[in-house]
Tab-separated table of C-alpha atoms in Angstrom:
chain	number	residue	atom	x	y	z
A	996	UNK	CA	11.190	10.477	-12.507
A	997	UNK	CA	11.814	7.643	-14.926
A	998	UNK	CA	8.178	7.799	-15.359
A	999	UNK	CA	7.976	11.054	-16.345
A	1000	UNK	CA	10.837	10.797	-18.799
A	1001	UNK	CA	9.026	7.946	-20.375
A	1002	UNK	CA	5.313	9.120	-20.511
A	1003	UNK	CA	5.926	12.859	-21.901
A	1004	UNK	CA	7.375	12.010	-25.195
A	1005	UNK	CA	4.412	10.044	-25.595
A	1006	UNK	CA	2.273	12.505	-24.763
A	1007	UNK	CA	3.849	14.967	-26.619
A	1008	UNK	CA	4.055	12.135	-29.818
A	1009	UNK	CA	0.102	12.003	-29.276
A	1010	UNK	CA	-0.606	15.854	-29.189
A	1011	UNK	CA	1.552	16.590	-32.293
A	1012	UNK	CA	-0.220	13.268	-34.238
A	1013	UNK	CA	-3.806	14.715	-33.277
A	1014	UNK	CA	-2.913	18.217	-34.255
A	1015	UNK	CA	-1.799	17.313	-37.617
A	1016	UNK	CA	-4.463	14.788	-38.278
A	1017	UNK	CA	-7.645	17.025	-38.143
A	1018	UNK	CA	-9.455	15.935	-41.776
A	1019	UNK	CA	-12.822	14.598	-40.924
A	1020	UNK	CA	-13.187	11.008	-42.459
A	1021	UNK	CA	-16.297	8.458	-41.925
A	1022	UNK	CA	-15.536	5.959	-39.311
A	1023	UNK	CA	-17.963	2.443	-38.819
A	1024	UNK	CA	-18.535	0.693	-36.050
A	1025	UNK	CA	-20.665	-2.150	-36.271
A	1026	UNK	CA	-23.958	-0.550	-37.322
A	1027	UNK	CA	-22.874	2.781	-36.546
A	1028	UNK	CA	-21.294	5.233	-37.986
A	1029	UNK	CA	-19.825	8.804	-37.661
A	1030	UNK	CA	-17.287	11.058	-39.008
A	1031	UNK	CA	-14.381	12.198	-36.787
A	1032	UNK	CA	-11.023	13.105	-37.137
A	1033	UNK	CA	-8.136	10.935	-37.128
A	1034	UNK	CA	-6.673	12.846	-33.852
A	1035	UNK	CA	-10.182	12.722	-32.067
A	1036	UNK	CA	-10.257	9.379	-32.578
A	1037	UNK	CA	-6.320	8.586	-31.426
A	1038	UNK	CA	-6.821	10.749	-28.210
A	1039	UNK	CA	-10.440	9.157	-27.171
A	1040	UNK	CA	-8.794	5.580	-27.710
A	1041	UNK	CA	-5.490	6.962	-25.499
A	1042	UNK	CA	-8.370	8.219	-22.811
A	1043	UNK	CA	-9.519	4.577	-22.896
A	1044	UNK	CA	-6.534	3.243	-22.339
A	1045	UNK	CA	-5.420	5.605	-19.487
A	1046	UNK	CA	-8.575	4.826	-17.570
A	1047	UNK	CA	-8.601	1.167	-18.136
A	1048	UNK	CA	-4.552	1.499	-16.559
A	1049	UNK	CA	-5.395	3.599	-13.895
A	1050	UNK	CA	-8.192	0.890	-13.053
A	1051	UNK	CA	-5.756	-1.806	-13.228
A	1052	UNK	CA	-3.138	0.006	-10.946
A	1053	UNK	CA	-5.961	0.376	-8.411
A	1054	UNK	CA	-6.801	-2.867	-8.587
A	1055	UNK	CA	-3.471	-4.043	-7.579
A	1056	UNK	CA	-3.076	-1.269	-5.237
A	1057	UNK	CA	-6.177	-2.727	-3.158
A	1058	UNK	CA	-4.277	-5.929	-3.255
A	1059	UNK	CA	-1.406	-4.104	-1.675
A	1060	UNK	CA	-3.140	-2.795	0.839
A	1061	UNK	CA	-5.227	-5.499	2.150
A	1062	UNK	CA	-1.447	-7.543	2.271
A	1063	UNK	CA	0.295	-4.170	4.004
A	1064	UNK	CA	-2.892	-4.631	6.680
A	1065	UNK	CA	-2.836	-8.064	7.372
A	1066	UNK	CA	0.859	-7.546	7.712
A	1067	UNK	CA	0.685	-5.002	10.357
A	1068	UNK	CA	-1.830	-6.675	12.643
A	1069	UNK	CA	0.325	-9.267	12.478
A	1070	UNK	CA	3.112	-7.028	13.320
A	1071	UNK	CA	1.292	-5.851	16.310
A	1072	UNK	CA	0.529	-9.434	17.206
A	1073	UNK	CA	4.063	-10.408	17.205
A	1074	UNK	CA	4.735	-7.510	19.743
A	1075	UNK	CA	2.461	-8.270	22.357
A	1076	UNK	CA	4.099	-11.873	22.108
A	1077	UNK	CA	7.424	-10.518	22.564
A	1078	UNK	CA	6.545	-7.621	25.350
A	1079	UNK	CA	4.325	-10.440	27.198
A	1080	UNK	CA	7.684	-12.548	26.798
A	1081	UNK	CA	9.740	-10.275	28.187
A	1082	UNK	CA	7.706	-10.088	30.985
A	1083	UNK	CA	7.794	-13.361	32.152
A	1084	UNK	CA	10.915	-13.475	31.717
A	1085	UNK	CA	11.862	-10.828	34.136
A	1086	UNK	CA	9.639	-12.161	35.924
A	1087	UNK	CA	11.638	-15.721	36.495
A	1088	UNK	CA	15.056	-14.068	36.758
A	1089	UNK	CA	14.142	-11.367	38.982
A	1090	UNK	CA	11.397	-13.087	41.370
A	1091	UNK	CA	9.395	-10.191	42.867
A	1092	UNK	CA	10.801	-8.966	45.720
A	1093	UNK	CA	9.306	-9.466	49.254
A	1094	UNK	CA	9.845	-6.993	52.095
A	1095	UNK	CA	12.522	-8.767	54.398
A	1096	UNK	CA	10.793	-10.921	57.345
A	1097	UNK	CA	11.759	-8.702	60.772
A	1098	UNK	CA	13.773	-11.376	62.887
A	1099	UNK	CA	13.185	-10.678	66.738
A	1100	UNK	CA	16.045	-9.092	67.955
A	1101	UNK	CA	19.048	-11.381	69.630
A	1102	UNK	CA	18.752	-11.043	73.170
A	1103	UNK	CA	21.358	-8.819	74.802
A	1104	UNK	CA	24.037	-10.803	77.303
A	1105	UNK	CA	26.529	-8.591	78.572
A	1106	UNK	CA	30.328	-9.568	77.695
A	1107	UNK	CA	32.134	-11.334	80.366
């Protein structure tokens, strides 16, 4: 939102500055040369700019996302450590159990 509030009165600046600036005059670059308005030539150079940002910001968003991947497979990592953990650790407080070994029963001898 901030964003917003920031980047259309600029915008807005820009539009009003190309619309009132509209007299061709004779513009030199190097060797070449053309005539343009004043407002052509402000909202080409803002293009520019906005594509050499955007470029930037995507740059640093592949960044971002190469860190946010490594992060997650070592996320995923981490939880097969703790799940195989947890494991072996019910495993050494609660030994598997074995079925009880059938003792042969006492012999019977009648009660005096």
């Amino acid at each position: 939102m901030l964003r917003l509030l920031v980047t259309l009165p600029f915008l807005l600046g820009l539009i009003v500055f190309s619309a009132c600036n509209q007299d061709p005059i004779q513009l030199w670059f190097l060797d070449w040369g053309w005539k343009s308005s004043v407002g052509v030539l402000t909202l080409i150079v803002a293009a520019a700019f906005f594509i050499l940002g955007a470029i930037a910001v995507w740059f640093a968003e592949l960044r971002q996302r190469g860190r946010a991947r490594r992060a997650e497979q070592q996320v995923r990592a981490l939880e097969e450590q703790v799940a195989e953990l947890r494991r072996q650790q019910a495993e050494t407080y609660n030994p598997p159990v074995m079925a009880p070994a059938t003792l042969p029963a006492p012999h019977e001898t009648p009660l005096p």
